CSV table of C-alpha atoms and ligand atoms in Angstrom, one decimal:
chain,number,residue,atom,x,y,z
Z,185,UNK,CA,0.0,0.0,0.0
Z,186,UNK,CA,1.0,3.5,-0.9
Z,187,UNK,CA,0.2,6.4,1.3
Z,188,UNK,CA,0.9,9.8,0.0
Z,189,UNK,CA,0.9,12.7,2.9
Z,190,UNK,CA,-0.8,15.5,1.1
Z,191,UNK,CA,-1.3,18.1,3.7
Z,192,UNK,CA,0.2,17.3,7.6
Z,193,UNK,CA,-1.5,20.7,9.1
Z,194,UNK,CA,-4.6,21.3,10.5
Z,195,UNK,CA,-7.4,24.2,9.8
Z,196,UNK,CA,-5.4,27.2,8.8
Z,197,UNK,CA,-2.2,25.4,7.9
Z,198,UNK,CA,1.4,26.3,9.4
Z,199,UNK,CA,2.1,29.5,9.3
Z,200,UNK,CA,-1.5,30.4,9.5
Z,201,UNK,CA,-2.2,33.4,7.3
Z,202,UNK,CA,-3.2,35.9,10.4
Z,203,UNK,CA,-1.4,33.9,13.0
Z,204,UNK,CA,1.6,35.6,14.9
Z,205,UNK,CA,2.2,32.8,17.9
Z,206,UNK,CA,5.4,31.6,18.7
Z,207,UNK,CA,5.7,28.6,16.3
Z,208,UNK,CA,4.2,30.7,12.8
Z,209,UNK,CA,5.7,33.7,13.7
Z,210,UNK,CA,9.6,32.0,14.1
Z,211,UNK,CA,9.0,29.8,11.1
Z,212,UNK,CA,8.4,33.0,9.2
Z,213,UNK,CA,11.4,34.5,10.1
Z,214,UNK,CA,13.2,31.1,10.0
Z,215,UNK,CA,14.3,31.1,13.8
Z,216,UNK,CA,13.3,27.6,14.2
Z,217,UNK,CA,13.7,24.3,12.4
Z,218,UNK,CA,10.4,23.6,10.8
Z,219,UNK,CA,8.6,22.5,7.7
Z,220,UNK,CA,5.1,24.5,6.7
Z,221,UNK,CA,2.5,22.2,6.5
Z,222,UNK,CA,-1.1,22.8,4.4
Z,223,UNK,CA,-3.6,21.4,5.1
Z,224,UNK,CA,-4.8,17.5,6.4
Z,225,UNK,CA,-5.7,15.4,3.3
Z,226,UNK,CA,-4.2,11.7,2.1
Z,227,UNK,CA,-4.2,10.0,-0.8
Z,228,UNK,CA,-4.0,6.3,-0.8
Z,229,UNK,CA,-3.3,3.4,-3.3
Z,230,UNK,CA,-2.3,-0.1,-3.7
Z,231,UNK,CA,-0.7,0.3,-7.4
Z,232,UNK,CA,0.6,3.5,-7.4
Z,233,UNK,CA,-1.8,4.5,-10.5
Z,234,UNK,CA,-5.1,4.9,-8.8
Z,235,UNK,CA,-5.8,6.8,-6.0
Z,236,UNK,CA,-8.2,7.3,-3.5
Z,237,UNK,CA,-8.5,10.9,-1.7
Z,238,UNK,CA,-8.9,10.8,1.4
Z,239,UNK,CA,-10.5,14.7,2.1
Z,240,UNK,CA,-10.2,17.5,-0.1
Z,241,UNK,CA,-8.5,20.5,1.6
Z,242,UNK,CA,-8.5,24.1,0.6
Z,243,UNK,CA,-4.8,23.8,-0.8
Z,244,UNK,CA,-5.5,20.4,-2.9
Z,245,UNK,CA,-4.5,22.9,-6.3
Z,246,UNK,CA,-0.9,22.8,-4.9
Z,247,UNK,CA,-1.0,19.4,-3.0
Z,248,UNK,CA,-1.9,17.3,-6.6
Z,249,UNK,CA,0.5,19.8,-8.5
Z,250,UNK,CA,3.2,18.4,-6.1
Z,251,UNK,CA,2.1,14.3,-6.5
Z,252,UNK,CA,3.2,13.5,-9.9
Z,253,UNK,CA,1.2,10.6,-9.6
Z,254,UNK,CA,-2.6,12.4,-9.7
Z,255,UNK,CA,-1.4,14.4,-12.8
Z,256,UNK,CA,-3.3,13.4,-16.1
Z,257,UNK,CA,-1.9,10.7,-18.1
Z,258,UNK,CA,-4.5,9.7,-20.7
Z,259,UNK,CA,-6.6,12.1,-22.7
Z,260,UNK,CA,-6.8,15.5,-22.8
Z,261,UNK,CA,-8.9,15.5,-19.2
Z,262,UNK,CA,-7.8,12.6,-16.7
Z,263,UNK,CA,-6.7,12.5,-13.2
Z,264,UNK,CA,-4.8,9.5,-10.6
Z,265,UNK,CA,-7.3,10.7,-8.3
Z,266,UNK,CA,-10.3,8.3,-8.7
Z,267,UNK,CA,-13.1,8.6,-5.6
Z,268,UNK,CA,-12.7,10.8,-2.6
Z,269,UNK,CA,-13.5,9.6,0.8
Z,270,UNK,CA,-14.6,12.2,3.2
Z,271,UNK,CA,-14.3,11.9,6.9
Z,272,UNK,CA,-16.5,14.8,8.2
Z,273,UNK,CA,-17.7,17.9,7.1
Z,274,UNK,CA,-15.1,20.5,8.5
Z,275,UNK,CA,-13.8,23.4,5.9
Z,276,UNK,CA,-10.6,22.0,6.1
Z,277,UNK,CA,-11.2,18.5,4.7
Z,278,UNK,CA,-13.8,19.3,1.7
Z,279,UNK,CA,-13.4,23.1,0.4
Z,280,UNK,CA,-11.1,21.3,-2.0
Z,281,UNK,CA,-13.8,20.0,-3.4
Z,282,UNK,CA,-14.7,22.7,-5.3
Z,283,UNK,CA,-11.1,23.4,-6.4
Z,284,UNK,CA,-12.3,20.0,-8.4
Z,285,UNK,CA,-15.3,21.2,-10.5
Z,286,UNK,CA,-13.3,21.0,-13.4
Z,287,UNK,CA,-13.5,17.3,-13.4
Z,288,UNK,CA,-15.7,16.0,-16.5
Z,289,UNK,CA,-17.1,13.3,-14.7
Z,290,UNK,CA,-19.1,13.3,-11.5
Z,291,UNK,CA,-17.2,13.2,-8.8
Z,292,UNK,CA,-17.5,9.9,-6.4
Z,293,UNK,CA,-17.7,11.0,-3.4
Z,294,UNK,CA,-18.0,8.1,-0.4
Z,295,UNK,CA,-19.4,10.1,2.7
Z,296,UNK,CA,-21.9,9.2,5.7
Z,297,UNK,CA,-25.4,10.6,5.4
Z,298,UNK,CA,-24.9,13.0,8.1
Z,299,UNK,CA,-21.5,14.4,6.1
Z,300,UNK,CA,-23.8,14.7,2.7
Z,301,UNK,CA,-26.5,16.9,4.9
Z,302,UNK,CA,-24.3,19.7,6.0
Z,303,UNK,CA,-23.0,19.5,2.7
Z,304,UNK,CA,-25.7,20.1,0.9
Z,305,UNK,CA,-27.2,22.6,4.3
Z,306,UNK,CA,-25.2,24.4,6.2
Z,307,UNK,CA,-22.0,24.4,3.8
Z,308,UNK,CA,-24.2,23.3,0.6
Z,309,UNK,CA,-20.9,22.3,-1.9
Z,310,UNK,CA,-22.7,19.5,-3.0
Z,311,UNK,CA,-25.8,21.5,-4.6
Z,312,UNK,CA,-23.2,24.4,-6.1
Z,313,UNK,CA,-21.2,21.4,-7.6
Z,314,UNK,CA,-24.3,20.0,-9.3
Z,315,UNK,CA,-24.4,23.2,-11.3
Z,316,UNK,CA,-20.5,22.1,-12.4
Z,317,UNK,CA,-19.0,18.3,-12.4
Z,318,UNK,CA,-21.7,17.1,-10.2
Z,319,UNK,CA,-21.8,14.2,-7.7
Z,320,UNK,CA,-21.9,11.0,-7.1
Z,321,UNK,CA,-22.1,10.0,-3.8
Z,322,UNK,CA,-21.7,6.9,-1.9
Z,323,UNK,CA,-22.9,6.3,1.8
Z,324,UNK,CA,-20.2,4.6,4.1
Z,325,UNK,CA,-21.6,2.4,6.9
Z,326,UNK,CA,-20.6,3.4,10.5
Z,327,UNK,CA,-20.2,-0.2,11.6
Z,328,UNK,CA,-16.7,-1.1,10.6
Z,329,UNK,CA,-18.4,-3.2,7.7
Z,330,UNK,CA,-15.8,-3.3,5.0
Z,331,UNK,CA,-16.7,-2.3,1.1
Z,332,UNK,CA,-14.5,-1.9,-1.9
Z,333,UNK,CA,-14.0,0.8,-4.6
Z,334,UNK,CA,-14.4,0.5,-8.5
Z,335,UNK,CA,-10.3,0.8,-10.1
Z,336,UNK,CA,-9.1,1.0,-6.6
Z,337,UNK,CA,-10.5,-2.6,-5.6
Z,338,UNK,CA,-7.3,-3.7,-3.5
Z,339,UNK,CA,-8.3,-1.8,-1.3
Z,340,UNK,CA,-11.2,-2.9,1.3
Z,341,UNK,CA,-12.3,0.1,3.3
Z,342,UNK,CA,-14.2,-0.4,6.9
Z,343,UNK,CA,-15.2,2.8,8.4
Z,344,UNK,CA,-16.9,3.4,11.8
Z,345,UNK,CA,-18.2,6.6,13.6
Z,346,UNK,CA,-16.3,8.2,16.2
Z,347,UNK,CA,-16.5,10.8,18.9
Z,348,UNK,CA,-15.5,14.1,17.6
Z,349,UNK,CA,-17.5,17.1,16.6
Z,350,UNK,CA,-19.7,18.0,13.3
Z,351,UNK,CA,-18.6,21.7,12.5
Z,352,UNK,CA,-20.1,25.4,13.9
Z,353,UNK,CA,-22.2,25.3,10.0
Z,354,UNK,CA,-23.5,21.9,10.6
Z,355,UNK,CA,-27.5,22.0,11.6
Z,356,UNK,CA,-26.4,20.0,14.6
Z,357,UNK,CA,-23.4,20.7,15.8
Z,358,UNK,CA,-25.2,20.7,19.3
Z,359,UNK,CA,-26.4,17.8,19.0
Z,360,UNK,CA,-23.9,14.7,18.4
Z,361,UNK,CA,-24.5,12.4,15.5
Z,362,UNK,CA,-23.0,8.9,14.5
Z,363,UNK,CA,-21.5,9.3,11.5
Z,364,UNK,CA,-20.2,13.3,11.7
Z,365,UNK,CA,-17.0,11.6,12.0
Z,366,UNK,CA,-15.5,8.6,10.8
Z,367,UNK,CA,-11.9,6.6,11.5
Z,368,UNK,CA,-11.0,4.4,8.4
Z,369,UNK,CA,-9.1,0.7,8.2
Z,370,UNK,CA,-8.0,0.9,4.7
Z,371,UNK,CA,-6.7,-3.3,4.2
Z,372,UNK,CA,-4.9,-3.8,1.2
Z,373,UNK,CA,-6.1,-7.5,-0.1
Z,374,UNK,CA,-3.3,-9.3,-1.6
Z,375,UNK,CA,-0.6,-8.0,1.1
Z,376,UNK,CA,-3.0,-7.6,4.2
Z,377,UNK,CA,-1.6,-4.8,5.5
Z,378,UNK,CA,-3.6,-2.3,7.3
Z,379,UNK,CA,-3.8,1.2,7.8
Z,380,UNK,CA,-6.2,3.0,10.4
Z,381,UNK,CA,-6.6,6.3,9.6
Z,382,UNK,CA,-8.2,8.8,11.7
Z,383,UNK,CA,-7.1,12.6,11.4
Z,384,UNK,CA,-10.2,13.5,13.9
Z,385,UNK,CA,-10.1,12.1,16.8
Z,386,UNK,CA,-11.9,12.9,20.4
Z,387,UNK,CA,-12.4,9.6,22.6
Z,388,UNK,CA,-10.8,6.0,22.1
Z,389,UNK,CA,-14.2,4.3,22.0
Z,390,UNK,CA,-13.6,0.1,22.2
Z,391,UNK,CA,-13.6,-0.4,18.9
Z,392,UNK,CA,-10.7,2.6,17.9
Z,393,UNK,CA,-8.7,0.9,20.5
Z,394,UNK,CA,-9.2,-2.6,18.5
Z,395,UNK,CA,-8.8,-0.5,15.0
Z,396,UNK,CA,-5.6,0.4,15.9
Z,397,UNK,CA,-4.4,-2.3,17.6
Z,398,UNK,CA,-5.1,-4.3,14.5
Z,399,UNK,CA,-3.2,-1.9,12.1
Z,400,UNK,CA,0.2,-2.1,10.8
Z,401,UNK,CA,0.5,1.6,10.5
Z,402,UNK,CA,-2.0,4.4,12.6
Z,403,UNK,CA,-2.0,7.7,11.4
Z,404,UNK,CA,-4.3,9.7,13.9
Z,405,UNK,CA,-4.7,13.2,15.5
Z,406,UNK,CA,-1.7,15.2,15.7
Z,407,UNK,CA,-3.8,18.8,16.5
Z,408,UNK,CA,-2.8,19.3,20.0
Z,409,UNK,CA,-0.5,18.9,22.6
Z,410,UNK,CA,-2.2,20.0,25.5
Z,411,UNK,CA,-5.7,20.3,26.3
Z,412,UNK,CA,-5.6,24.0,27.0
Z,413,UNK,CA,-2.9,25.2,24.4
Z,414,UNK,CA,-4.9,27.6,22.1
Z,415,UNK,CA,-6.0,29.7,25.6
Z,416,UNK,CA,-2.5,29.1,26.5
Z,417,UNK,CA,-1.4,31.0,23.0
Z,418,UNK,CA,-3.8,33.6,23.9
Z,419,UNK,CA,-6.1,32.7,21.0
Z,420,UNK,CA,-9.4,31.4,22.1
Z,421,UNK,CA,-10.4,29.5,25.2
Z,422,UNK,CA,-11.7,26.4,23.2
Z,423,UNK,CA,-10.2,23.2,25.1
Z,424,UNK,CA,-9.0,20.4,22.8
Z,425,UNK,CA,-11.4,18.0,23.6
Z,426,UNK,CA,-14.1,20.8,22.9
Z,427,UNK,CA,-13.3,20.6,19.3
Z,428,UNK,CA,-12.9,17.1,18.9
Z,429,UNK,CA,-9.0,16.3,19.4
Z,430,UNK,CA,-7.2,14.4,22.2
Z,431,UNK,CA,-4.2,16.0,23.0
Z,432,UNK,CA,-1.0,14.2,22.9
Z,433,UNK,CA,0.4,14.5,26.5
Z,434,UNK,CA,-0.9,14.1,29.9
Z,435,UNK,CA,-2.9,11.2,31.3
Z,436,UNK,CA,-5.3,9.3,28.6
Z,437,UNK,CA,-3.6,11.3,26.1
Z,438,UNK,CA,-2.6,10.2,22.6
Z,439,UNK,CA,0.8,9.2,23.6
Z,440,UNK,CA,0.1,6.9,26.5
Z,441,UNK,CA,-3.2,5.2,24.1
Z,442,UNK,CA,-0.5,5.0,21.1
Z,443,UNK,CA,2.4,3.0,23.5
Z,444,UNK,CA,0.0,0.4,24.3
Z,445,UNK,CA,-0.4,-0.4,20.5
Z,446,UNK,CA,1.8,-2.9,18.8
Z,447,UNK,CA,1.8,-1.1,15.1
Z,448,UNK,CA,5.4,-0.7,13.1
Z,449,UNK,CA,4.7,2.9,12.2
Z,450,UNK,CA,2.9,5.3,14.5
Z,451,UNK,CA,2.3,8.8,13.2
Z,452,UNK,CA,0.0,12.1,13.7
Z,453,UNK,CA,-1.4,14.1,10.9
Z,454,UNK,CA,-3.7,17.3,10.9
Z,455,UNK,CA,-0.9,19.5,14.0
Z,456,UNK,CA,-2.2,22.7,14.4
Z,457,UNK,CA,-0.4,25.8,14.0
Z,458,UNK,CA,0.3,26.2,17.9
Z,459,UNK,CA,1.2,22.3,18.6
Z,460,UNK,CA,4.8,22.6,19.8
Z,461,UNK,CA,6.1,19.3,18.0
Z,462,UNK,CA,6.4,21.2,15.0
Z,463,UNK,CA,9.6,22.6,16.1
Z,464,UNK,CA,12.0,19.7,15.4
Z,465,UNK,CA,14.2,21.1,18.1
Z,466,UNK,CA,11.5,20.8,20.8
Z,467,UNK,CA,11.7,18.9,24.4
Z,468,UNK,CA,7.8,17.6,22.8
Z,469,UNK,CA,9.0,16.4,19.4
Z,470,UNK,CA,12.1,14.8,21.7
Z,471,UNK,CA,9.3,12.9,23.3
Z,472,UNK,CA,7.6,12.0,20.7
Z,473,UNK,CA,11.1,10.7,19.2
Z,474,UNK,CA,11.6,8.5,22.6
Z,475,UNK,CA,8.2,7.1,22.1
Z,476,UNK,CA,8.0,5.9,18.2
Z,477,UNK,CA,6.1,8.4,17.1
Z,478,UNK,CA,6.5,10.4,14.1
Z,479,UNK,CA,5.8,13.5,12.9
Z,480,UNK,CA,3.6,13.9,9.6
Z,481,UNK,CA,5.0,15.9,6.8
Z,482,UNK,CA,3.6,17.6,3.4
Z,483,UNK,CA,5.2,15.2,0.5
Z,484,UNK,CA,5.9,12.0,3.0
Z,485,UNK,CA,4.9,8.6,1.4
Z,486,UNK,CA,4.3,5.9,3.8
Z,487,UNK,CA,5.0,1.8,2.0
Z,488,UNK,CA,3.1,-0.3,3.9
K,706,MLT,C1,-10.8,21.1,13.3
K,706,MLT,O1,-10.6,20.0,12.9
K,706,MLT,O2,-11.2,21.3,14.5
K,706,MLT,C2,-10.6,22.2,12.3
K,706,MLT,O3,-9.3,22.1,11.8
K,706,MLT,C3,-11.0,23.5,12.7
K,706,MLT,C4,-11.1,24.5,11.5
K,706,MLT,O4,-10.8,24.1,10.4
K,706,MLT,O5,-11.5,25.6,11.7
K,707,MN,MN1,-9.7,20.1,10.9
K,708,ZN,ZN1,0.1,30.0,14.8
């Protein structure tokens, strides 16, 4: 299996374009020893020639143009990029989506029923794109029940709902849904190697626990380090868990969850502007280093 990091940050991206704290504002004037992250989105495949999308973030113009693999190869219109999979509704995982209108074939989009209503309510880019490429979309079971993917078929994807938190558009952002977040198993068939995938993560439920205690590689939340860090940045007073992410230190934290698991690669994706582990120089990314864990980048490629 091929996994292509497309975009590492989280909503915003690092540097963030109005953001002054102390990790955008020293990358920016190249005090510290950092890469700039867009942001979260991964593509995925098991012959190297079609891909599934996993999210379309604002910066997928740039992210494709960089993955020589998505570019066209037949025809005068063509793309590696064959279905997207989406795993909530948030800005930062499907305003790409209308970066792909020009596509002259529908777009197929796999996405629970509770993704497809705030996209076609609150943050309606699935009625504006019927007006361009238009969409075909696919519902995804929350029960870990596996399906498989025309041209990408390889690949069996299970996906199950987790605890997290359906965006401040969504018509019920108040009032928790299953399936306004998913975590992914992507199993490649004839190598049965498995990846969990789950950029949004709030709780380890039972069956996350078993997910990733199954995979081969995990590649889950990286957004926070500490519960309080955006009131500690002076930004807002929104706690971590508020928005749906388990920070990485402390007790019940991502680290402690992630050293019980028996996975060969162990990685975070979608690290927030403010998240000290982007500094590669940090006591945090230090710890990170002592416990296996690595550090999502744009341009990585994971072989599983
Ligand atoms: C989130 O996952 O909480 C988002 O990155 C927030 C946002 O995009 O504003
Ligand atoms: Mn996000
Ligand atoms: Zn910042």
């Amino acid at each position: 299996m091929k996994i292509r990091i497309l975009g590492a940050g989280a909503g915003g991206g690092f540097p963030q374009w109005n953001c002054n704290c102390n990790n955008c504002k020293r990358v920016r004037s190249g005090e510290m020893r950092a890469k700039r992250r867009t942001q979260s989105s991964i593509a995925v495949s098991s012959d190297g020639s079609n891909w599934l999308l996993f999210n379309a973030s604002p910066d997928i113009r740039s992210q494709l143009e960089a993955f020589p693999d998505s570019h066209p190869k037949h025809g005068i219109r063509d793309s590696g990029i064959k279905a997207i999979l989406l795993i909530d509704s948030q800005i930062d995982h499907t305003t790409g989506l209308l970066m792909l209108r020009e596509s002259t074939i529908p777009l197929e989009i796999y996405c629970t029923e509770m993704v497809k209503q705030d996209l076609s309510t609150g943050f309606p880019l699935f009625n504006m794109l019927e007006h361009y490429c238009k969409v075909n979309h696919h519902p995804v079971p929350l029960d870990g029940s596996g399906f498989s993917i025309p041209l990408i078929d390889d690949l069996r994807i299970h996906t199950h709902a987790l605890k997290s938190k359906a965006p401040p558009y969504s018509p019920h952002r108040h009032d928790p849904h299953p399936g306004d977040n998913i975590g992914v198993v992507i199993e490649q068939i004839s190598t049965g190697q498995k990846l969990y995938y789950a950029p949004g993560l709030g709780e380890i439920e039972p069956h996350v626990a078993q997910a990733a205690h199954d995979a081969d590689c995990i590649l889950v939340d990286g957004t926070f380090w500490q519960h309080d860090e955006m009131s500690r940045a002076g930004i807002c007073e929104k706690l971590a868990l508020e928005m749906g992410h388990l920070p990485q230190s402390g007790q019940g934290g991502m680290i402690e969850f992630l050293a019980g698991t028996q996975a060969k690669r162990k990685i975070l994706i979608h690290i927030n502007n403010t998240n000290p582990i982007l500094d590669e120089d940090s006591p945090e990314r230090k710890t990170l280093e002592e416990a296996g864990i690595e550090v999502s980048f744009d341009g990585m490629e994971i072989n599983l």
